[in-house]
PDB file of C-alpha atoms in Angstrom:
ATOM      1  CA  MET A   1       0.000   0.000   0.000  1.00  0.00           C
ATOM      2  CA  LYS A   2       1.390   3.380  -1.018  1.00  0.00           C
ATOM      3  CA  VAL A   3       1.258   6.229   1.451  1.00  0.00           C
ATOM      4  CA  LEU A   4       0.832   9.632  -0.162  1.00  0.00           C
ATOM      5  CA  ILE A   5       2.987  12.235   1.567  1.00  0.00           C
ATOM      6  CA  MET A   6       1.904  15.790   0.869  1.00  0.00           C
ATOM      7  CA  SER A   7       4.626  18.416   0.602  1.00  0.00           C
ATOM      8  CA  VAL A   8       4.424  21.333   3.013  1.00  0.00           C
ATOM      9  CA  PHE A   9       5.573  24.717   1.770  1.00  0.00           C
ATOM     10  CA  ALA A  10       6.676  28.082   3.160  1.00  0.00           C
ATOM     11  CA  ASP A  11       7.191  31.480   1.541  1.00  0.00           C
ATOM     12  CA  LEU A  12       9.249  34.002   3.489  1.00  0.00           C
ATOM     13  CA  HIS A  13       9.365  36.768   0.865  1.00  0.00           C
ATOM     14  CA  ILE A  14       6.070  38.202  -0.422  1.00  0.00           C
ATOM     15  CA  HIS A  15       4.964  41.735  -1.351  1.00  0.00           C
ATOM     16  CA  SER A  16       1.475  43.211  -1.051  1.00  0.00           C
ATOM     17  CA  SER A  17      -0.333  46.278  -2.329  1.00  0.00           C
ATOM     18  CA  TYR A  18       1.053  48.152   0.674  1.00  0.00           C
ATOM     19  CA  SER A  19       4.244  48.453  -1.379  1.00  0.00           C
ATOM     20  CA  ASP A  20       4.689  47.370  -4.994  1.00  0.00           C
ATOM     21  CA  GLY A  21       2.712  44.134  -4.985  1.00  0.00           C
ATOM     22  CA  VAL A  22      -0.592  43.689  -6.794  1.00  0.00           C
ATOM     23  CA  TYR A  23      -2.621  41.874  -4.150  1.00  0.00           C
ATOM     24  CA  THR A  24      -3.976  42.841  -0.737  1.00  0.00           C
ATOM     25  CA  PRO A  25      -2.968  40.838   2.342  1.00  0.00           C
ATOM     26  CA  GLN A  26      -6.340  39.074   2.327  1.00  0.00           C
ATOM     27  CA  GLU A  27      -5.915  38.104  -1.309  1.00  0.00           C
ATOM     28  CA  LEU A  28      -2.390  36.869  -0.601  1.00  0.00           C
ATOM     29  CA  ALA A  29      -3.644  34.705   2.267  1.00  0.00           C
ATOM     30  CA  ASP A  30      -6.230  33.141  -0.033  1.00  0.00           C
ATOM     31  CA  LEU A  31      -3.618  32.532  -2.743  1.00  0.00           C
ATOM     32  CA  ALA A  32      -1.161  31.073  -0.236  1.00  0.00           C
ATOM     33  CA  LYS A  33      -3.749  28.677   1.143  1.00  0.00           C
ATOM     34  CA  GLY A  34      -4.577  27.514  -2.368  1.00  0.00           C
ATOM     35  CA  ALA A  35      -0.871  26.993  -3.081  1.00  0.00           C
ATOM     36  CA  GLY A  36      -0.367  24.779  -0.036  1.00  0.00           C
ATOM     37  CA  ILE A  37       1.747  27.339   1.818  1.00  0.00           C
ATOM     38  CA  THR A  38       1.540  26.859   5.578  1.00  0.00           C
ATOM     39  CA  VAL A  39       3.916  29.632   6.702  1.00  0.00           C
ATOM     40  CA  LEU A  40       4.393  33.012   5.048  1.00  0.00           C
ATOM     41  CA  ALA A  41       6.139  36.289   5.710  1.00  0.00           C
ATOM     42  CA  LEU A  42       5.002  39.631   4.343  1.00  0.00           C
ATOM     43  CA  THR A  43       8.101  41.628   3.397  1.00  0.00           C
ATOM     44  CA  ASP A  44       6.878  44.835   1.805  1.00  0.00           C
ATOM     45  CA  HIS A  45       9.425  47.422   0.747  1.00  0.00           C
ATOM     46  CA  ASP A  46      10.139  50.001   3.448  1.00  0.00           C
ATOM     47  CA  THR A  47       6.777  49.778   5.222  1.00  0.00           C
ATOM     48  CA  LEU A  48       5.222  47.829   8.097  1.00  0.00           C
ATOM     49  CA  GLN A  49       1.712  49.083   7.396  1.00  0.00           C
ATOM     50  CA  GLY A  50       0.359  45.848   5.922  1.00  0.00           C
ATOM     51  CA  LEU A  51       1.541  43.582   8.746  1.00  0.00           C
ATOM     52  CA  PRO A  52      -1.534  43.748  11.043  1.00  0.00           C
ATOM     53  CA  GLU A  53      -3.879  43.034   8.132  1.00  0.00           C
ATOM     54  CA  MET A  54      -1.671  40.193   6.899  1.00  0.00           C
ATOM     55  CA  LYS A  55      -1.461  38.674  10.378  1.00  0.00           C
ATOM     56  CA  GLU A  56      -5.248  38.622  10.688  1.00  0.00           C
ATOM     57  CA  ALA A  57      -5.783  37.244   7.176  1.00  0.00           C
ATOM     58  CA  ALA A  58      -3.166  34.523   7.682  1.00  0.00           C
ATOM     59  CA  ALA A  59      -4.726  33.472  10.990  1.00  0.00           C
ATOM     60  CA  LYS A  60      -8.156  33.129   9.376  1.00  0.00           C
ATOM     61  CA  ALA A  61      -6.616  31.006   6.618  1.00  0.00           C
ATOM     62  CA  GLY A  62      -4.799  28.793   9.125  1.00  0.00           C
ATOM     63  CA  ILE A  63      -1.385  29.958   7.921  1.00  0.00           C
ATOM     64  CA  GLY A  64       1.560  30.681  10.187  1.00  0.00           C
ATOM     65  CA  PHE A  65       2.739  34.288   9.903  1.00  0.00           C
ATOM     66  CA  ILE A  66       6.106  36.004  10.319  1.00  0.00           C
ATOM     67  CA  PRO A  67       6.222  39.830  10.120  1.00  0.00           C
ATOM     68  CA  GLY A  68       8.912  41.246   7.880  1.00  0.00           C
ATOM     69  CA  VAL A  69      10.120  44.125   5.744  1.00  0.00           C
ATOM     70  CA  GLU A  70      12.567  44.525   2.854  1.00  0.00           C
ATOM     71  CA  PHE A  71      15.127  47.330   2.872  1.00  0.00           C
ATOM     72  CA  SER A  72      16.675  48.624  -0.337  1.00  0.00           C
ATOM     73  CA  ALA A  73      20.359  49.477   0.008  1.00  0.00           C
ATOM     74  CA  ARG A  74      23.323  50.214  -2.222  1.00  0.00           C
ATOM     75  CA  TRP A  75      26.952  49.136  -1.877  1.00  0.00           C
ATOM     76  CA  GLU A  76      29.826  49.438  -4.354  1.00  0.00           C
ATOM     77  CA  ASN A  77      27.384  50.555  -7.036  1.00  0.00           C
ATOM     78  CA  ARG A  78      25.221  47.440  -6.613  1.00  0.00           C
ATOM     79  CA  GLN A  79      21.664  47.095  -5.353  1.00  0.00           C
ATOM     80  CA  VAL A  80      21.582  45.083  -2.147  1.00  0.00           C
ATOM     81  CA  HIS A  81      18.359  44.128  -0.396  1.00  0.00           C
ATOM     82  CA  ILE A  82      18.126  43.166   3.256  1.00  0.00           C
ATOM     83  CA  LEU A  83      15.158  41.399   4.826  1.00  0.00           C
ATOM     84  CA  GLY A  84      14.219  42.082   8.434  1.00  0.00           C
ATOM     85  CA  TYR A  85      11.985  39.714  10.405  1.00  0.00           C
ATOM     86  CA  GLY A  86      10.302  39.894  13.802  1.00  0.00           C
ATOM     87  CA  MET A  87      11.129  43.515  14.563  1.00  0.00           C
ATOM     88  CA  ASP A  88       9.327  45.691  17.099  1.00  0.00           C
ATOM     89  CA  GLN A  89       6.725  47.317  14.874  1.00  0.00           C
ATOM     90  CA  HIS A  90       6.465  50.302  17.229  1.00  0.00           C
ATOM     91  CA  ASN A  91      10.184  51.077  17.384  1.00  0.00           C
ATOM     92  CA  ALA A  92      10.399  54.859  16.961  1.00  0.00           C
ATOM     93  CA  HIS A  93      13.754  54.976  15.172  1.00  0.00           C
ATOM     94  CA  LEU A  94      12.718  52.239  12.747  1.00  0.00           C
ATOM     95  CA  LEU A  95       9.446  53.972  11.889  1.00  0.00           C
ATOM     96  CA  GLU A  96      11.179  57.328  11.438  1.00  0.00           C
ATOM     97  CA  ARG A  97      13.804  55.885   9.099  1.00  0.00           C
ATOM     98  CA  LEU A  98      11.209  54.017   7.055  1.00  0.00           C
ATOM     99  CA  ALA A  99       9.210  57.231   6.670  1.00  0.00           C
ATOM    100  CA  ASP A 100      12.314  58.971   5.300  1.00  0.00           C
ATOM    101  CA  VAL A 101      12.849  56.189   2.764  1.00  0.00           C
ATOM    102  CA  ARG A 102       9.223  56.271   1.617  1.00  0.00           C
ATOM    103  CA  GLU A 103       9.433  60.014   1.045  1.00  0.00           C
ATOM    104  CA  ALA A 104      12.554  59.472  -1.072  1.00  0.00           C
ATOM    105  CA  ARG A 105      10.630  56.862  -3.048  1.00  0.00           C
ATOM    106  CA  ARG A 106       7.839  59.336  -3.800  1.00  0.00           C
ATOM    107  CA  SER A 107      10.317  61.982  -4.896  1.00  0.00           C
ATOM    108  CA  ARG A 108      11.998  59.504  -7.230  1.00  0.00           C
ATOM    109  CA  LEU A 109       8.640  58.460  -8.675  1.00  0.00           C
ATOM    110  CA  GLU A 110       7.856  62.061  -9.568  1.00  0.00           C
ATOM    111  CA  LYS A 111      11.210  62.418 -11.363  1.00  0.00           C
ATOM    112  CA  ILE A 112      10.626  59.258 -13.400  1.00  0.00           C
ATOM    113  CA  ILE A 113       7.138  60.394 -14.398  1.00  0.00           C
ATOM    114  CA  LYS A 114       8.516  63.784 -15.422  1.00  0.00           C
ATOM    115  CA  ARG A 115      11.143  62.076 -17.579  1.00  0.00           C
ATOM    116  CA  LEU A 116       8.512  59.870 -19.241  1.00  0.00           C
ATOM    117  CA  HIS A 117       6.483  62.992 -20.042  1.00  0.00           C
ATOM    118  CA  GLU A 118       9.580  64.539 -21.629  1.00  0.00           C
ATOM    119  CA  MET A 119       9.880  61.394 -23.752  1.00  0.00           C
ATOM    120  CA  GLY A 120       6.357  61.927 -25.060  1.00  0.00           C
ATOM    121  CA  MET A 121       4.526  59.433 -22.860  1.00  0.00           C
ATOM    122  CA  ASP A 122       1.593  61.143 -21.186  1.00  0.00           C
ATOM    123  CA  VAL A 123       1.439  58.541 -18.454  1.00  0.00           C
ATOM    124  CA  GLU A 124      -0.640  59.039 -15.325  1.00  0.00           C
ATOM    125  CA  VAL A 125       0.348  57.010 -12.296  1.00  0.00           C
ATOM    126  CA  PRO A 126      -2.213  56.410  -9.540  1.00  0.00           C
ATOM    127  CA  VAL A 127      -0.106  56.771  -6.399  1.00  0.00           C
ATOM    128  CA  PRO A 128      -1.536  55.582  -3.056  1.00  0.00           C
ATOM    129  CA  GLU A 129      -2.271  58.569  -0.855  1.00  0.00           C
ATOM    130  CA  GLU A 130      -1.588  56.868   2.463  1.00  0.00           C
ATOM    131  CA  GLY A 131       1.788  57.993   3.734  1.00  0.00           C
ATOM    132  CA  HIS A 132       2.639  54.584   5.162  1.00  0.00           C
ATOM    133  CA  ARG A 133       2.444  52.858   1.778  1.00  0.00           C
ATOM    134  CA  ALA A 134       5.666  52.516  -0.203  1.00  0.00           C
ATOM    135  CA  VAL A 135       5.554  53.417  -3.891  1.00  0.00           C
ATOM    136  CA  GLY A 136       7.950  52.092  -6.492  1.00  0.00           C
ATOM    137  CA  ARG A 137       8.692  51.630 -10.167  1.00  0.00           C
ATOM    138  CA  PRO A 138       6.180  48.757 -10.527  1.00  0.00           C
ATOM    139  CA  HIS A 139       3.433  51.347  -9.989  1.00  0.00           C
ATOM    140  CA  ILE A 140       4.751  53.178 -13.063  1.00  0.00           C
ATOM    141  CA  GLY A 141       5.146  49.912 -14.950  1.00  0.00           C
ATOM    142  CA  ARG A 142       1.510  48.996 -14.359  1.00  0.00           C
ATOM    143  CA  ALA A 143       0.404  52.443 -15.500  1.00  0.00           C
ATOM    144  CA  LEU A 144       2.426  52.047 -18.706  1.00  0.00           C
ATOM    145  CA  VAL A 145       0.708  48.700 -19.299  1.00  0.00           C
ATOM    146  CA  ALA A 146      -2.761  50.100 -18.560  1.00  0.00           C
ATOM    147  CA  GLN A 147      -2.210  52.996 -20.961  1.00  0.00           C
ATOM    148  CA  GLY A 148      -0.913  50.806 -23.767  1.00  0.00           C
ATOM    149  CA  TYR A 149       2.741  51.847 -23.889  1.00  0.00           C
ATOM    150  CA  VAL A 150       4.012  48.336 -23.045  1.00  0.00           C
ATOM    151  CA  SER A 151       2.563  44.845 -22.750  1.00  0.00           C
ATOM    152  CA  THR A 152       3.964  43.869 -19.344  1.00  0.00           C
ATOM    153  CA  VAL A 153       5.567  45.473 -16.306  1.00  0.00           C
ATOM    154  CA  GLN A 154       8.784  43.636 -17.146  1.00  0.00           C
ATOM    155  CA  GLU A 155       8.766  45.234 -20.591  1.00  0.00           C
ATOM    156  CA  ALA A 156       8.421  48.644 -18.939  1.00  0.00           C
ATOM    157  CA  PHE A 157      11.561  47.925 -16.923  1.00  0.00           C
ATOM    158  CA  ASP A 158      13.422  46.549 -19.930  1.00  0.00           C
ATOM    159  CA  LEU A 159      12.622  49.530 -22.162  1.00  0.00           C
ATOM    160  CA  TYR A 160      12.172  52.570 -19.948  1.00  0.00           C
ATOM    161  CA  ILE A 161      12.463  52.426 -16.155  1.00  0.00           C
ATOM    162  CA  GLY A 162      15.053  49.746 -15.397  1.00  0.00           C
ATOM    163  CA  GLU A 163      18.558  50.734 -14.341  1.00  0.00           C
ATOM    164  CA  GLY A 164      20.398  52.250 -17.301  1.00  0.00           C
ATOM    165  CA  LYS A 165      17.200  52.868 -19.272  1.00  0.00           C
ATOM    166  CA  PRO A 166      16.039  56.311 -20.526  1.00  0.00           C
ATOM    167  CA  ALA A 167      13.627  57.173 -17.700  1.00  0.00           C
ATOM    168  CA  TYR A 168      15.583  55.590 -14.861  1.00  0.00           C
ATOM    169  CA  GLN A 169      16.325  57.760 -11.853  1.00  0.00           C
ATOM    170  CA  PRO A 170      18.641  56.708  -9.012  1.00  0.00           C
ATOM    171  CA  GLN A 171      17.164  56.375  -5.561  1.00  0.00           C
ATOM    172  CA  THR A 172      18.685  57.617  -2.335  1.00  0.00           C
ATOM    173  CA  LYS A 173      19.201  54.439  -0.337  1.00  0.00           C
ATOM    174  CA  MET A 174      20.639  53.401   2.974  1.00  0.00           C
ATOM    175  CA  THR A 175      23.738  51.227   3.191  1.00  0.00           C
ATOM    176  CA  PRO A 176      23.708  47.525   4.150  1.00  0.00           C
ATOM    177  CA  PRO A 177      25.437  48.253   7.493  1.00  0.00           C
ATOM    178  CA  GLU A 178      22.738  50.803   8.341  1.00  0.00           C
ATOM    179  CA  ALA A 179      19.935  48.395   7.403  1.00  0.00           C
ATOM    180  CA  VAL A 180      21.363  45.524   9.445  1.00  0.00           C
ATOM    181  CA  GLU A 181      21.909  47.788  12.452  1.00  0.00           C
ATOM    182  CA  LEU A 182      18.372  49.159  12.142  1.00  0.00           C
ATOM    183  CA  ILE A 183      16.913  45.640  12.125  1.00  0.00           C
ATOM    184  CA  HIS A 184      18.941  44.523  15.120  1.00  0.00           C
ATOM    185  CA  GLN A 185      18.237  47.581  17.235  1.00  0.00           C
ATOM    186  CA  ALA A 186      14.528  46.925  16.645  1.00  0.00           C
ATOM    187  CA  GLY A 187      14.965  43.365  17.914  1.00  0.00           C
ATOM    188  CA  GLY A 188      14.750  41.602  14.552  1.00  0.00           C
ATOM    189  CA  LEU A 189      16.723  39.115  12.486  1.00  0.00           C
ATOM    190  CA  ALA A 190      18.640  40.407   9.461  1.00  0.00           C
ATOM    191  CA  VAL A 191      18.754  38.260   6.322  1.00  0.00           C
ATOM    192  CA  GLN A 192      20.705  38.933   3.132  1.00  0.00           C
ATOM    193  CA  ALA A 193      18.092  38.805   0.379  1.00  0.00           C
ATOM    194  CA  HIS A 194      18.635  36.992  -2.944  1.00  0.00           C
ATOM    195  CA  PRO A 195      22.461  37.144  -2.995  1.00  0.00           C
ATOM    196  CA  GLU A 196      22.565  35.737  -6.535  1.00  0.00           C
ATOM    197  CA  GLU A 197      20.584  38.758  -7.755  1.00  0.00           C
ATOM    198  CA  ILE A 198      23.329  41.125  -6.596  1.00  0.00           C
ATOM    199  CA  GLY A 199      25.241  39.951  -9.645  1.00  0.00           C
ATOM    200  CA  ASP A 200      28.596  39.792  -7.880  1.00  0.00           C
ATOM    201  CA  ARG A 201      29.204  36.775  -5.678  1.00  0.00           C
ATOM    202  CA  GLU A 202      32.462  38.143  -4.307  1.00  0.00           C
ATOM    203  CA  LEU A 203      30.706  41.303  -3.152  1.00  0.00           C
ATOM    204  CA  ALA A 204      27.917  39.274  -1.566  1.00  0.00           C
ATOM    205  CA  LEU A 205      30.462  37.132   0.259  1.00  0.00           C
ATOM    206  CA  ARG A 206      32.326  40.200   1.524  1.00  0.00           C
ATOM    207  CA  LEU A 207      29.084  41.582   2.917  1.00  0.00           C
ATOM    208  CA  LEU A 208      28.282  38.277   4.612  1.00  0.00           C
ATOM    209  CA  ASP A 209      31.761  38.123   6.125  1.00  0.00           C
ATOM    210  CA  THR A 210      31.715  41.762   7.246  1.00  0.00           C
ATOM    211  CA  LEU A 211      28.204  42.359   8.584  1.00  0.00           C
ATOM    212  CA  PRO A 212      26.439  40.523  11.434  1.00  0.00           C
ATOM    213  CA  TYR A 213      23.735  38.900   9.328  1.00  0.00           C
ATOM    214  CA  ASP A 214      21.534  36.255  10.937  1.00  0.00           C
ATOM    215  CA  GLY A 215      20.435  34.492   7.764  1.00  0.00           C
ATOM    216  CA  LEU A 216      20.784  34.085   4.016  1.00  0.00           C
ATOM    217  CA  GLU A 217      17.996  33.769   1.451  1.00  0.00           C
ATOM    218  CA  VAL A 218      19.227  30.639  -0.316  1.00  0.00           C
ATOM    219  CA  TYR A 219      16.007  29.751  -2.125  1.00  0.00           C
ATOM    220  CA  HIS A 220      14.869  32.501  -4.511  1.00  0.00           C
ATOM    221  CA  PRO A 221      13.882  32.685  -8.208  1.00  0.00           C
ATOM    222  CA  SER A 222      17.200  34.389  -9.014  1.00  0.00           C
ATOM    223  CA  ALA A 223      18.954  31.194  -7.867  1.00  0.00           C
ATOM    224  CA  ILE A 224      16.778  28.791  -9.826  1.00  0.00           C
ATOM    225  CA  GLU A 225      19.760  26.732 -11.013  1.00  0.00           C
ATOM    226  CA  LYS A 226      20.860  23.920  -8.698  1.00  0.00           C
ATOM    227  CA  GLU A 227      24.470  25.133  -8.821  1.00  0.00           C
ATOM    228  CA  ALA A 228      23.435  28.506  -7.401  1.00  0.00           C
ATOM    229  CA  GLN A 229      21.282  26.975  -4.670  1.00  0.00           C
ATOM    230  CA  ASP A 230      24.041  24.556  -3.679  1.00  0.00           C
ATOM    231  CA  PHE A 231      26.588  27.387  -3.629  1.00  0.00           C
ATOM    232  CA  TRP A 232      24.548  29.621  -1.335  1.00  0.00           C
ATOM    233  CA  LEU A 233      23.447  26.730   0.859  1.00  0.00           C
ATOM    234  CA  HIS A 234      27.116  25.911   1.444  1.00  0.00           C
ATOM    235  CA  VAL A 235      27.801  29.581   2.191  1.00  0.00           C
ATOM    236  CA  ALA A 236      24.994  29.701   4.759  1.00  0.00           C
ATOM    237  CA  ARG A 237      26.023  26.498   6.482  1.00  0.00           C
ATOM    238  CA  THR A 238      29.726  27.336   6.684  1.00  0.00           C
ATOM    239  CA  ARG A 239      28.905  30.731   8.204  1.00  0.00           C
ATOM    240  CA  ASN A 240      26.295  29.367  10.618  1.00  0.00           C
ATOM    241  CA  LEU A 241      23.526  31.460   9.058  1.00  0.00           C
ATOM    242  CA  PHE A 242      19.842  30.613   9.042  1.00  0.00           C
ATOM    243  CA  VAL A 243      18.661  29.339   5.664  1.00  0.00           C
ATOM    244  CA  THR A 244      15.597  31.160   4.324  1.00  0.00           C
ATOM    245  CA  GLY A 245      13.762  31.367   1.037  1.00  0.00           C
ATOM    246  CA  GLY A 246      10.785  32.823  -0.748  1.00  0.00           C
ATOM    247  CA  SER A 247       9.198  33.669  -4.062  1.00  0.00           C
ATOM    248  CA  ASP A 248       9.629  37.466  -3.947  1.00  0.00           C
ATOM    249  CA  TYR A 249       6.071  37.394  -5.272  1.00  0.00           C
ATOM    250  CA  HIS A 250       4.596  40.659  -6.565  1.00  0.00           C
ATOM    251  CA  GLY A 251       1.774  39.325  -8.732  1.00  0.00           C
ATOM    252  CA  ASN A 252       2.946  41.083 -11.903  1.00  0.00           C
ATOM    253  CA  ALA A 253       2.278  39.542 -15.300  1.00  0.00           C
ATOM    254  CA  GLY A 254       5.547  38.878 -17.102  1.00  0.00           C
ATOM    255  CA  ARG A 255       7.577  38.581 -13.898  1.00  0.00           C
ATOM    256  CA  PHE A 256       8.366  35.120 -12.560  1.00  0.00           C
ATOM    257  CA  PRO A 257       6.628  33.806 -10.592  1.00  0.00           C
ATOM    258  CA  GLU A 258       3.331  35.020 -12.008  1.00  0.00           C
ATOM    259  CA  LYS A 259       1.486  32.617  -9.705  1.00  0.00           C
ATOM    260  CA  LEU A 260       2.373  31.908  -6.102  1.00  0.00           C
ATOM    261  CA  GLU A 261       2.465  28.146  -6.646  1.00  0.00           C
ATOM    262  CA  GLU A 262       5.139  28.507  -9.339  1.00  0.00           C
ATOM    263  CA  TRP A 263       7.872  29.013  -6.727  1.00  0.00           C
ATOM    264  CA  ARG A 264       7.524  27.442  -3.309  1.00  0.00           C
ATOM    265  CA  VAL A 265      10.067  26.486  -0.683  1.00  0.00           C
ATOM    266  CA  LEU A 266       9.849  23.200   1.177  1.00  0.00           C
ATOM    267  CA  LYS A 267       9.133  24.098   4.790  1.00  0.00           C
ATOM    268  CA  ASP A 268      11.694  21.578   6.019  1.00  0.00           C
ATOM    269  CA  ASN A 269      14.426  23.491   4.163  1.00  0.00           C
ATOM    270  CA  VAL A 270      13.820  26.637   6.242  1.00  0.00           C
ATOM    271  CA  GLN A 271      12.472  25.086   9.447  1.00  0.00           C
ATOM    272  CA  GLY A 272      15.419  26.229  11.548  1.00  0.00           C
ATOM    273  CA  PHE A 273      14.582  29.858  10.819  1.00  0.00           C
ATOM    274  CA  ILE A 274      10.824  29.375  11.132  1.00  0.00           C
ATOM    275  CA  SER A 275      11.279  27.734  14.538  1.00  0.00           C
ATOM    276  CA  ARG A 276      12.655  31.009  15.899  1.00  0.00           C
ATOM    277  CA  PHE A 277       9.099  32.305  15.621  1.00  0.00           C
ATOM    278  CA  GLY A 278       7.459  29.334  17.308  1.00  0.00           C
ATOM    279  CA  LEU A 279       6.104  27.899  14.053  1.00  0.00           C
TER     280      LEU A 279
END
């Protein structure tokens, strides 16, 4: 007699409409339940605003929840993202710094829109009015799709708003040391996000050897090849870092994964990290 063993999944890197994701926390909880995800973390860019709603929605869906956030940083002319988990959501310094970053995001958005207008694209971007929501280039990408200038958000990045493209504008960002310190002083765990996506393994390794990270995001769509996963898994284990992973799901057409079930992490592979949160 065969015994059918169902796989159990986790996703520790998801974005909602409180930053540059498409779906609300409630919609994400429904999607996660349908995808067989039993533990998830909301990691919106530079905002904690969606965490209470996500916590409630996850509880109703019977899904374990870990509160998180994703910081955008820059180091040696490379984009570096740092994930923070389990921080004090009322920490005054954390909230103040996040507010500064969100204001810089809005200023950058206005510059990109102005540049698109100069290029002859009369694009209108619906920007969330709530100050605690984080805006980003995907908002512009979706507007370009809606108004017929491109077919997908990814195409908008490839042609106009990605780094090095005609309408791109640099963003004032914190440094990785500042982000890690901010996470720790708020009582959280700092995880180096998608190291393969940095595009420079030596730089990523220097950061991991220099900064007091707690974990490394081994499983991520940017490391879809087994060689990359094995490389970063070895890095995490030899440095005694928690192993984490997630889909980096935004819900955008043309950006992998387009569906939450297209990229899932086996819960057993990240159980050590999840256990820190009693899950």
